[in-house]
């Protein structure tokens, strides 16, 4: 019997039966292949969906200033692949622009406002969340003027390649954020979205979904049934779920039980999650030096 080759994961490879990225020509069969066209997100955050309809579930979110390669546009929907983590899906076409302005900075606070003038009392133009990408045209004493229009407070932004030293501290800032499947902003997060945006803020490469994170982040840590030996920053995985250890006993995670980002004893979470998702599947320790770009 001839082994059937495994097809590329469609979450991170742009292919459908009728259309695929040119780079996948030798890997998948499709009616046609295209190279795609770069676009940039112009809304504060946009849902990335598996199907081109607003009733479809949210797989992830793309933030202001992020780049996406678009392979198809039809009926008001663009089908493309995010540059950040390679995720593929459908987004509203009018949330994108072909006029790409390379980002120079990103939002380092959990959230900030783009103001209509360099005045804290000025009406806001939009709200942006952690890791949104910005092109600063002029840096003033208190505010930065954006190339896309509006002003942001300097305290809330940082240079694009300047990162936080501790991703767990970033995650701790988001305690209390409501749970949202597919969410990646302070308005709503899911478990793997919390891990991803916190690691991004610390310059650590991180895929989107928990199964990808379990397979790719750091190295596996073998722990006894007593759960002794865990450290700050360790990632604890279950089937379809992930949490972040803030020390040897307490875990931070976005979860549907509390419907929020919370901190609780790992042992308590283990007992509760065992009733629905089973036992812990892995513990991974992120490599502290695996920063993007170096």
PDB file of C-alpha atoms in Angstrom:
ATOM      1  CA  UNK A   1       0.000   0.000   0.000  1.00  0.00           C
ATOM      2  CA  UNK A   2       1.325   3.422  -0.966  1.00  0.00           C
ATOM      3  CA  UNK A   3       1.359   5.977   1.802  1.00  0.00           C
ATOM      4  CA  UNK A   4      -0.840   8.991   1.100  1.00  0.00           C
ATOM      5  CA  UNK A   5       1.222  12.159   1.607  1.00  0.00           C
ATOM      6  CA  UNK A   6       0.026  14.370   4.423  1.00  0.00           C
ATOM      7  CA  UNK A   7      -1.486  17.612   3.193  1.00  0.00           C
ATOM      8  CA  UNK A   8      -0.253  20.925   4.609  1.00  0.00           C
ATOM      9  CA  UNK A   9      -2.258  22.274   7.547  1.00  0.00           C
ATOM     10  CA  UNK A  10      -4.834  24.636   5.953  1.00  0.00           C
ATOM     11  CA  UNK A  11      -4.697  26.855   9.037  1.00  0.00           C
ATOM     12  CA  UNK A  12      -1.175  27.902   8.052  1.00  0.00           C
ATOM     13  CA  UNK A  13      -1.047  27.098   4.340  1.00  0.00           C
ATOM     14  CA  UNK A  14      -3.208  28.972   1.849  1.00  0.00           C
ATOM     15  CA  UNK A  15      -4.981  26.339  -0.196  1.00  0.00           C
ATOM     16  CA  UNK A  16      -8.523  25.451  -1.222  1.00  0.00           C
ATOM     17  CA  UNK A  17      -9.795  23.119  -3.906  1.00  0.00           C
ATOM     18  CA  UNK A  18     -10.202  26.019  -6.333  1.00  0.00           C
ATOM     19  CA  UNK A  19      -7.190  28.127  -5.363  1.00  0.00           C
ATOM     20  CA  UNK A  20      -3.808  27.871  -3.663  1.00  0.00           C
ATOM     21  CA  UNK A  21      -0.701  29.932  -3.061  1.00  0.00           C
ATOM     22  CA  UNK A  22       1.878  29.586  -5.823  1.00  0.00           C
ATOM     23  CA  UNK A  23       4.412  28.395  -3.214  1.00  0.00           C
ATOM     24  CA  UNK A  24       2.246  25.284  -2.653  1.00  0.00           C
ATOM     25  CA  UNK A  25       2.098  24.212  -6.309  1.00  0.00           C
ATOM     26  CA  UNK A  26       4.116  21.032  -5.651  1.00  0.00           C
ATOM     27  CA  UNK A  27       2.317  20.201  -2.398  1.00  0.00           C
ATOM     28  CA  UNK A  28      -1.425  20.492  -3.086  1.00  0.00           C
ATOM     29  CA  UNK A  29      -3.776  20.194  -6.028  1.00  0.00           C
ATOM     30  CA  UNK A  30      -5.872  23.230  -6.888  1.00  0.00           C
ATOM     31  CA  UNK A  31      -7.667  24.607  -9.933  1.00  0.00           C
ATOM     32  CA  UNK A  32      -5.247  27.556 -10.027  1.00  0.00           C
ATOM     33  CA  UNK A  33      -2.308  29.044  -8.167  1.00  0.00           C
ATOM     34  CA  UNK A  34      -1.627  32.709  -7.403  1.00  0.00           C
ATOM     35  CA  UNK A  35       1.223  34.622  -5.803  1.00  0.00           C
ATOM     36  CA  UNK A  36      -0.997  36.850  -3.688  1.00  0.00           C
ATOM     37  CA  UNK A  37      -0.840  40.577  -3.033  1.00  0.00           C
ATOM     38  CA  UNK A  38       0.323  42.273   0.191  1.00  0.00           C
ATOM     39  CA  UNK A  39      -2.242  44.288   2.164  1.00  0.00           C
ATOM     40  CA  UNK A  40      -2.341  45.977   5.560  1.00  0.00           C
ATOM     41  CA  UNK A  41      -5.047  46.034   8.257  1.00  0.00           C
ATOM     42  CA  UNK A  42      -6.599  49.494   8.756  1.00  0.00           C
ATOM     43  CA  UNK A  43      -9.138  48.698  11.471  1.00  0.00           C
ATOM     44  CA  UNK A  44      -8.331  48.336  15.195  1.00  0.00           C
ATOM     45  CA  UNK A  45      -8.870  44.563  15.014  1.00  0.00           C
ATOM     46  CA  UNK A  46     -10.590  42.260  12.552  1.00  0.00           C
ATOM     47  CA  UNK A  47     -11.897  38.766  12.993  1.00  0.00           C
ATOM     48  CA  UNK A  48     -10.298  36.088  10.818  1.00  0.00           C
ATOM     49  CA  UNK A  49     -12.918  33.477   9.930  1.00  0.00           C
ATOM     50  CA  UNK A  50     -12.900  30.040   8.364  1.00  0.00           C
ATOM     51  CA  UNK A  51     -15.799  30.912   6.062  1.00  0.00           C
ATOM     52  CA  UNK A  52     -16.659  34.194   4.266  1.00  0.00           C
ATOM     53  CA  UNK A  53     -19.669  35.082   6.389  1.00  0.00           C
ATOM     54  CA  UNK A  54     -20.204  37.078   9.574  1.00  0.00           C
ATOM     55  CA  UNK A  55     -22.017  34.168  11.230  1.00  0.00           C
ATOM     56  CA  UNK A  56     -18.901  31.988  10.959  1.00  0.00           C
ATOM     57  CA  UNK A  57     -16.841  31.467  14.102  1.00  0.00           C
ATOM     58  CA  UNK A  58     -13.730  33.541  14.806  1.00  0.00           C
ATOM     59  CA  UNK A  59     -10.462  31.625  14.423  1.00  0.00           C
ATOM     60  CA  UNK A  60      -8.166  34.521  15.360  1.00  0.00           C
ATOM     61  CA  UNK A  61      -7.840  38.281  15.021  1.00  0.00           C
ATOM     62  CA  UNK A  62      -5.575  40.548  12.990  1.00  0.00           C
ATOM     63  CA  UNK A  63      -4.581  43.869  14.529  1.00  0.00           C
ATOM     64  CA  UNK A  64      -4.151  47.354  13.123  1.00  0.00           C
ATOM     65  CA  UNK A  65      -1.029  47.687  10.974  1.00  0.00           C
ATOM     66  CA  UNK A  66      -0.493  43.955  10.479  1.00  0.00           C
ATOM     67  CA  UNK A  67       0.332  42.604   7.022  1.00  0.00           C
ATOM     68  CA  UNK A  68      -1.682  39.972   5.181  1.00  0.00           C
ATOM     69  CA  UNK A  69      -1.115  38.399   1.773  1.00  0.00           C
ATOM     70  CA  UNK A  70      -4.429  38.318  -0.091  1.00  0.00           C
ATOM     71  CA  UNK A  71      -5.023  35.543  -2.619  1.00  0.00           C
ATOM     72  CA  UNK A  72      -8.675  36.133  -3.473  1.00  0.00           C
ATOM     73  CA  UNK A  73     -11.369  38.796  -3.072  1.00  0.00           C
ATOM     74  CA  UNK A  74     -15.039  37.968  -3.658  1.00  0.00           C
ATOM     75  CA  UNK A  75     -18.364  39.304  -2.398  1.00  0.00           C
ATOM     76  CA  UNK A  76     -16.695  41.705  -0.002  1.00  0.00           C
ATOM     77  CA  UNK A  77     -14.386  39.124   1.578  1.00  0.00           C
ATOM     78  CA  UNK A  78     -10.627  38.766   1.236  1.00  0.00           C
ATOM     79  CA  UNK A  79      -9.021  35.348   1.678  1.00  0.00           C
ATOM     80  CA  UNK A  80      -5.441  35.561   2.797  1.00  0.00           C
ATOM     81  CA  UNK A  81      -2.588  34.648   5.100  1.00  0.00           C
ATOM     82  CA  UNK A  82      -1.293  36.702   8.028  1.00  0.00           C
ATOM     83  CA  UNK A  83       2.398  37.567   7.945  1.00  0.00           C
ATOM     84  CA  UNK A  84       2.629  37.376  11.758  1.00  0.00           C
ATOM     85  CA  UNK A  85       1.932  33.690  12.277  1.00  0.00           C
ATOM     86  CA  UNK A  86       0.894  32.360   8.870  1.00  0.00           C
ATOM     87  CA  UNK A  87      -2.763  31.928   9.815  1.00  0.00           C
ATOM     88  CA  UNK A  88      -5.172  31.688   6.862  1.00  0.00           C
ATOM     89  CA  UNK A  89      -8.760  32.863   6.727  1.00  0.00           C
ATOM     90  CA  UNK A  90     -11.368  35.320   5.517  1.00  0.00           C
ATOM     91  CA  UNK A  91     -11.549  38.987   6.535  1.00  0.00           C
ATOM     92  CA  UNK A  92     -13.716  41.882   5.326  1.00  0.00           C
ATOM     93  CA  UNK A  93     -12.014  43.305   2.244  1.00  0.00           C
ATOM     94  CA  UNK A  94     -12.761  46.895   3.269  1.00  0.00           C
ATOM     95  CA  UNK A  95     -10.696  46.385   6.448  1.00  0.00           C
ATOM     96  CA  UNK A  96      -7.540  46.202   4.311  1.00  0.00           C
ATOM     97  CA  UNK A  97      -5.504  48.538   2.148  1.00  0.00           C
ATOM     98  CA  UNK A  98      -2.922  47.996  -0.591  1.00  0.00           C
ATOM     99  CA  UNK A  99      -1.171  51.186   0.527  1.00  0.00           C
ATOM    100  CA  UNK A 100       1.273  49.602   2.953  1.00  0.00           C
ATOM    101  CA  UNK A 101       3.084  51.883   5.390  1.00  0.00           C
ATOM    102  CA  UNK A 102       5.887  49.947   7.132  1.00  0.00           C
ATOM    103  CA  UNK A 103       5.395  50.011  10.920  1.00  0.00           C
ATOM    104  CA  UNK A 104       8.080  51.567  13.097  1.00  0.00           C
ATOM    105  CA  UNK A 105       6.439  51.090  16.509  1.00  0.00           C
ATOM    106  CA  UNK A 106       3.835  48.962  18.245  1.00  0.00           C
ATOM    107  CA  UNK A 107       1.452  49.390  21.148  1.00  0.00           C
ATOM    108  CA  UNK A 108       3.146  48.262  24.384  1.00  0.00           C
ATOM    109  CA  UNK A 109       0.289  49.088  26.766  1.00  0.00           C
ATOM    110  CA  UNK A 110      -2.653  46.699  27.029  1.00  0.00           C
ATOM    111  CA  UNK A 111      -4.571  49.341  25.111  1.00  0.00           C
ATOM    112  CA  UNK A 112      -4.414  52.933  23.933  1.00  0.00           C
ATOM    113  CA  UNK A 113      -6.373  55.495  21.927  1.00  0.00           C
ATOM    114  CA  UNK A 114      -5.475  57.149  18.655  1.00  0.00           C
ATOM    115  CA  UNK A 115      -6.482  60.754  19.329  1.00  0.00           C
ATOM    116  CA  UNK A 116      -7.554  63.345  16.783  1.00  0.00           C
ATOM    117  CA  UNK A 117      -5.033  65.895  18.137  1.00  0.00           C
ATOM    118  CA  UNK A 118      -1.967  65.971  20.382  1.00  0.00           C
ATOM    119  CA  UNK A 119      -4.168  66.617  23.390  1.00  0.00           C
ATOM    120  CA  UNK A 120      -5.304  64.127  26.016  1.00  0.00           C
ATOM    121  CA  UNK A 121      -8.772  65.738  25.847  1.00  0.00           C
ATOM    122  CA  UNK A 122      -9.069  65.355  22.078  1.00  0.00           C
ATOM    123  CA  UNK A 123     -11.765  63.001  20.731  1.00  0.00           C
ATOM    124  CA  UNK A 124     -10.443  59.505  19.966  1.00  0.00           C
ATOM    125  CA  UNK A 125     -10.340  58.155  16.441  1.00  0.00           C
ATOM    126  CA  UNK A 126      -9.974  54.509  17.460  1.00  0.00           C
ATOM    127  CA  UNK A 127      -8.867  52.197  20.256  1.00  0.00           C
ATOM    128  CA  UNK A 128      -5.867  49.923  19.716  1.00  0.00           C
ATOM    129  CA  UNK A 129      -4.751  46.902  21.722  1.00  0.00           C
ATOM    130  CA  UNK A 130      -1.384  45.495  22.718  1.00  0.00           C
ATOM    131  CA  UNK A 131       0.900  44.701  19.728  1.00  0.00           C
ATOM    132  CA  UNK A 132      -0.991  46.798  17.183  1.00  0.00           C
ATOM    133  CA  UNK A 133       1.529  48.030  14.596  1.00  0.00           C
ATOM    134  CA  UNK A 134       2.116  51.771  14.111  1.00  0.00           C
ATOM    135  CA  UNK A 135       4.011  53.983  11.672  1.00  0.00           C
ATOM    136  CA  UNK A 136       5.256  57.029  13.556  1.00  0.00           C
ATOM    137  CA  UNK A 137       5.801  60.068  11.337  1.00  0.00           C
ATOM    138  CA  UNK A 138       6.888  62.491  14.068  1.00  0.00           C
ATOM    139  CA  UNK A 139       7.734  61.951  17.719  1.00  0.00           C
ATOM    140  CA  UNK A 140       6.927  64.918  19.938  1.00  0.00           C
ATOM    141  CA  UNK A 141       7.558  65.435  23.646  1.00  0.00           C
ATOM    142  CA  UNK A 142       4.402  63.672  24.842  1.00  0.00           C
ATOM    143  CA  UNK A 143       2.692  62.396  21.708  1.00  0.00           C
ATOM    144  CA  UNK A 144       3.631  60.713  18.442  1.00  0.00           C
ATOM    145  CA  UNK A 145       1.965  61.670  15.188  1.00  0.00           C
ATOM    146  CA  UNK A 146       1.080  58.641  13.067  1.00  0.00           C
ATOM    147  CA  UNK A 147       1.608  58.447   9.308  1.00  0.00           C
ATOM    148  CA  UNK A 148      -1.918  57.029   9.073  1.00  0.00           C
ATOM    149  CA  UNK A 149      -3.406  59.990  10.966  1.00  0.00           C
ATOM    150  CA  UNK A 150      -3.942  60.815  14.613  1.00  0.00           C
ATOM    151  CA  UNK A 151      -1.752  60.900  17.694  1.00  0.00           C
ATOM    152  CA  UNK A 152      -0.840  58.390  20.387  1.00  0.00           C
ATOM    153  CA  UNK A 153       0.635  58.889  23.844  1.00  0.00           C
ATOM    154  CA  UNK A 154       4.347  58.063  23.831  1.00  0.00           C
ATOM    155  CA  UNK A 155       4.056  56.154  27.105  1.00  0.00           C
ATOM    156  CA  UNK A 156       1.833  53.584  25.382  1.00  0.00           C
ATOM    157  CA  UNK A 157       4.093  52.668  22.468  1.00  0.00           C
ATOM    158  CA  UNK A 158       7.599  51.363  21.852  1.00  0.00           C
ATOM    159  CA  UNK A 159       9.931  50.750  18.950  1.00  0.00           C
ATOM    160  CA  UNK A 160       8.861  47.731  16.967  1.00  0.00           C
ATOM    161  CA  UNK A 161      11.932  45.647  17.860  1.00  0.00           C
ATOM    162  CA  UNK A 162      12.092  46.647  21.538  1.00  0.00           C
ATOM    163  CA  UNK A 163      10.556  43.943  23.712  1.00  0.00           C
ATOM    164  CA  UNK A 164       9.383  43.368  27.271  1.00  0.00           C
ATOM    165  CA  UNK A 165      11.750  41.244  29.410  1.00  0.00           C
ATOM    166  CA  UNK A 166       9.078  38.931  30.896  1.00  0.00           C
ATOM    167  CA  UNK A 167       6.167  37.563  28.904  1.00  0.00           C
ATOM    168  CA  UNK A 168       4.425  36.364  32.076  1.00  0.00           C
ATOM    169  CA  UNK A 169       4.276  39.937  33.387  1.00  0.00           C
ATOM    170  CA  UNK A 170       2.591  40.951  30.138  1.00  0.00           C
ATOM    171  CA  UNK A 171       0.016  38.188  30.578  1.00  0.00           C
ATOM    172  CA  UNK A 172      -0.586  39.276  34.178  1.00  0.00           C
ATOM    173  CA  UNK A 173      -1.623  42.736  32.946  1.00  0.00           C
ATOM    174  CA  UNK A 174      -4.527  41.067  31.157  1.00  0.00           C
ATOM    175  CA  UNK A 175      -6.099  39.442  34.227  1.00  0.00           C
ATOM    176  CA  UNK A 176      -9.837  40.067  34.150  1.00  0.00           C
ATOM    177  CA  UNK A 177     -10.071  40.258  30.348  1.00  0.00           C
ATOM    178  CA  UNK A 178     -13.254  38.502  29.170  1.00  0.00           C
ATOM    179  CA  UNK A 179     -12.955  35.138  27.448  1.00  0.00           C
ATOM    180  CA  UNK A 180     -13.538  35.229  23.685  1.00  0.00           C
ATOM    181  CA  UNK A 181     -12.924  32.301  21.379  1.00  0.00           C
ATOM    182  CA  UNK A 182     -10.397  33.490  18.792  1.00  0.00           C
ATOM    183  CA  UNK A 183      -9.739  36.763  20.633  1.00  0.00           C
ATOM    184  CA  UNK A 184      -6.346  38.505  20.681  1.00  0.00           C
ATOM    185  CA  UNK A 185      -7.133  41.893  22.275  1.00  0.00           C
ATOM    186  CA  UNK A 186      -7.866  43.389  25.688  1.00  0.00           C
ATOM    187  CA  UNK A 187     -11.559  43.206  24.742  1.00  0.00           C
ATOM    188  CA  UNK A 188     -11.461  39.409  24.650  1.00  0.00           C
ATOM    189  CA  UNK A 189      -8.951  36.554  24.667  1.00  0.00           C
ATOM    190  CA  UNK A 190      -8.868  32.794  24.432  1.00  0.00           C
ATOM    191  CA  UNK A 191      -6.226  30.627  26.082  1.00  0.00           C
ATOM    192  CA  UNK A 192      -3.778  30.376  23.200  1.00  0.00           C
ATOM    193  CA  UNK A 193      -4.404  33.979  22.171  1.00  0.00           C
ATOM    194  CA  UNK A 194      -3.281  35.114  25.628  1.00  0.00           C
ATOM    195  CA  UNK A 195      -0.079  33.082  25.317  1.00  0.00           C
ATOM    196  CA  UNK A 196       0.592  34.373  21.828  1.00  0.00           C
ATOM    197  CA  UNK A 197       0.153  38.100  22.431  1.00  0.00           C
ATOM    198  CA  UNK A 198       2.152  37.975  25.681  1.00  0.00           C
ATOM    199  CA  UNK A 199       5.017  36.178  23.964  1.00  0.00           C
ATOM    200  CA  UNK A 200       4.873  38.566  21.007  1.00  0.00           C
ATOM    201  CA  UNK A 201       5.245  41.520  23.368  1.00  0.00           C
ATOM    202  CA  UNK A 202       8.391  39.834  24.721  1.00  0.00           C
ATOM    203  CA  UNK A 203       9.767  39.169  21.226  1.00  0.00           C
ATOM    204  CA  UNK A 204       9.214  35.417  21.422  1.00  0.00           C
ATOM    205  CA  UNK A 205       7.967  33.517  18.364  1.00  0.00           C
ATOM    206  CA  UNK A 206       4.631  31.841  19.069  1.00  0.00           C
ATOM    207  CA  UNK A 207       2.107  30.074  16.807  1.00  0.00           C
ATOM    208  CA  UNK A 208      -1.624  30.717  17.209  1.00  0.00           C
ATOM    209  CA  UNK A 209      -3.363  27.539  18.411  1.00  0.00           C
ATOM    210  CA  UNK A 210      -2.645  25.480  21.519  1.00  0.00           C
ATOM    211  CA  UNK A 211      -1.800  22.295  19.578  1.00  0.00           C
ATOM    212  CA  UNK A 212       0.779  24.264  17.572  1.00  0.00           C
ATOM    213  CA  UNK A 213       2.168  25.806  20.746  1.00  0.00           C
ATOM    214  CA  UNK A 214       2.506  22.401  22.408  1.00  0.00           C
ATOM    215  CA  UNK A 215       4.342  21.036  19.371  1.00  0.00           C
ATOM    216  CA  UNK A 216       6.656  23.984  18.738  1.00  0.00           C
ATOM    217  CA  UNK A 217       7.399  26.090  21.819  1.00  0.00           C
ATOM    218  CA  UNK A 218      10.496  25.422  23.902  1.00  0.00           C
ATOM    219  CA  UNK A 219      11.252  21.996  25.314  1.00  0.00           C
ATOM    220  CA  UNK A 220       9.178  19.443  27.173  1.00  0.00           C
ATOM    221  CA  UNK A 221       9.403  19.371  30.970  1.00  0.00           C
ATOM    222  CA  UNK A 222       8.723  16.096  32.714  1.00  0.00           C
ATOM    223  CA  UNK A 223       6.950  16.652  36.006  1.00  0.00           C
ATOM    224  CA  UNK A 224       5.770  14.117  38.600  1.00  0.00           C
ATOM    225  CA  UNK A 225       2.139  13.537  39.538  1.00  0.00           C
ATOM    226  CA  UNK A 226       2.687  15.933  42.434  1.00  0.00           C
ATOM    227  CA  UNK A 227       3.364  18.693  39.866  1.00  0.00           C
ATOM    228  CA  UNK A 228       6.548  19.696  41.678  1.00  0.00           C
ATOM    229  CA  UNK A 229       9.325  21.425  39.778  1.00  0.00           C
ATOM    230  CA  UNK A 230       7.317  23.856  37.666  1.00  0.00           C
ATOM    231  CA  UNK A 231       8.743  27.331  37.067  1.00  0.00           C
ATOM    232  CA  UNK A 232       7.458  30.773  36.159  1.00  0.00           C
ATOM    233  CA  UNK A 233       6.714  30.847  32.441  1.00  0.00           C
ATOM    234  CA  UNK A 234       6.127  27.113  31.996  1.00  0.00           C
ATOM    235  CA  UNK A 235       3.185  26.315  29.721  1.00  0.00           C
ATOM    236  CA  UNK A 236       0.774  23.601  30.850  1.00  0.00           C
ATOM    237  CA  UNK A 237      -1.282  21.914  28.129  1.00  0.00           C
ATOM    238  CA  UNK A 238      -4.457  19.897  28.019  1.00  0.00           C
ATOM    239  CA  UNK A 239      -6.417  18.792  24.963  1.00  0.00           C
ATOM    240  CA  UNK A 240      -7.450  22.133  23.495  1.00  0.00           C
ATOM    241  CA  UNK A 241      -6.230  24.269  26.383  1.00  0.00           C
ATOM    242  CA  UNK A 242      -3.096  25.991  27.702  1.00  0.00           C
ATOM    243  CA  UNK A 243      -2.158  27.918  30.843  1.00  0.00           C
ATOM    244  CA  UNK A 244       0.875  29.913  32.008  1.00  0.00           C
ATOM    245  CA  UNK A 245       2.575  29.222  35.334  1.00  0.00           C
ATOM    246  CA  UNK A 246       3.324  32.396  37.293  1.00  0.00           C
ATOM    247  CA  UNK A 247       5.257  30.406  39.908  1.00  0.00           C
ATOM    248  CA  UNK A 248       5.468  26.781  41.033  1.00  0.00           C
ATOM    249  CA  UNK A 249       1.844  26.665  42.246  1.00  0.00           C
ATOM    250  CA  UNK A 250      -0.346  29.256  40.517  1.00  0.00           C
ATOM    251  CA  UNK A 251      -1.468  29.288  36.892  1.00  0.00           C
ATOM    252  CA  UNK A 252      -2.813  32.135  34.757  1.00  0.00           C
ATOM    253  CA  UNK A 253      -5.133  31.291  31.877  1.00  0.00           C
ATOM    254  CA  UNK A 254      -8.080  32.480  29.802  1.00  0.00           C
ATOM    255  CA  UNK A 255     -10.790  29.893  30.242  1.00  0.00           C
ATOM    256  CA  UNK A 256     -14.466  29.282  29.568  1.00  0.00           C
ATOM    257  CA  UNK A 257     -15.168  28.177  33.163  1.00  0.00           C
ATOM    258  CA  UNK A 258     -14.467  31.636  34.612  1.00  0.00           C
ATOM    259  CA  UNK A 259     -15.175  33.275  31.217  1.00  0.00           C
ATOM    260  CA  UNK A 260     -12.131  35.465  31.836  1.00  0.00           C
ATOM    261  CA  UNK A 261      -8.381  35.549  32.310  1.00  0.00           C
ATOM    262  CA  UNK A 262      -7.789  34.416  35.899  1.00  0.00           C
ATOM    263  CA  UNK A 263      -5.123  33.124  38.263  1.00  0.00           C
ATOM    264  CA  UNK A 264      -5.853  29.968  40.254  1.00  0.00           C
ATOM    265  CA  UNK A 265      -3.928  27.101  41.837  1.00  0.00           C
ATOM    266  CA  UNK A 266      -2.788  24.638  39.179  1.00  0.00           C
ATOM    267  CA  UNK A 267      -4.052  21.732  41.289  1.00  0.00           C
ATOM    268  CA  UNK A 268      -7.568  23.192  41.309  1.00  0.00           C
ATOM    269  CA  UNK A 269      -7.540  23.633  37.537  1.00  0.00           C
ATOM    270  CA  UNK A 270      -6.193  20.102  37.026  1.00  0.00           C
ATOM    271  CA  UNK A 271      -9.043  18.568  39.014  1.00  0.00           C
ATOM    272  CA  UNK A 272     -11.713  20.596  37.219  1.00  0.00           C
ATOM    273  CA  UNK A 273     -10.348  20.215  33.685  1.00  0.00           C
ATOM    274  CA  UNK A 274      -9.894  16.455  34.143  1.00  0.00           C
ATOM    275  CA  UNK A 275     -13.681  16.094  34.183  1.00  0.00           C
ATOM    276  CA  UNK A 276     -14.071  17.526  30.676  1.00  0.00           C
ATOM    277  CA  UNK A 277     -10.747  17.508  28.820  1.00  0.00           C
ATOM    278  CA  UNK A 278      -8.774  14.838  30.641  1.00  0.00           C
ATOM    279  CA  UNK A 279      -5.287  14.972  32.088  1.00  0.00           C
ATOM    280  CA  UNK A 280      -2.387  17.290  31.332  1.00  0.00           C
ATOM    281  CA  UNK A 281      -0.897  16.361  27.939  1.00  0.00           C
ATOM    282  CA  UNK A 282       2.408  18.239  28.231  1.00  0.00           C
ATOM    283  CA  UNK A 283       4.399  20.911  30.012  1.00  0.00           C
ATOM    284  CA  UNK A 284       6.660  23.054  27.849  1.00  0.00           C
ATOM    285  CA  UNK A 285       9.361  25.493  28.956  1.00  0.00           C
ATOM    286  CA  UNK A 286       9.900  28.352  26.466  1.00  0.00           C
ATOM    287  CA  UNK A 287      13.477  28.948  25.384  1.00  0.00           C
ATOM    288  CA  UNK A 288      14.364  32.326  26.838  1.00  0.00           C
ATOM    289  CA  UNK A 289      16.618  33.215  23.894  1.00  0.00           C
ATOM    290  CA  UNK A 290      14.289  32.281  21.022  1.00  0.00           C
ATOM    291  CA  UNK A 291      13.466  35.879  20.245  1.00  0.00           C
ATOM    292  CA  UNK A 292      12.354  36.848  16.765  1.00  0.00           C
ATOM    293  CA  UNK A 293      15.141  38.305  14.735  1.00  0.00           C
ATOM    294  CA  UNK A 294      17.971  37.024  16.918  1.00  0.00           C
TER     295      UNK A 294
END
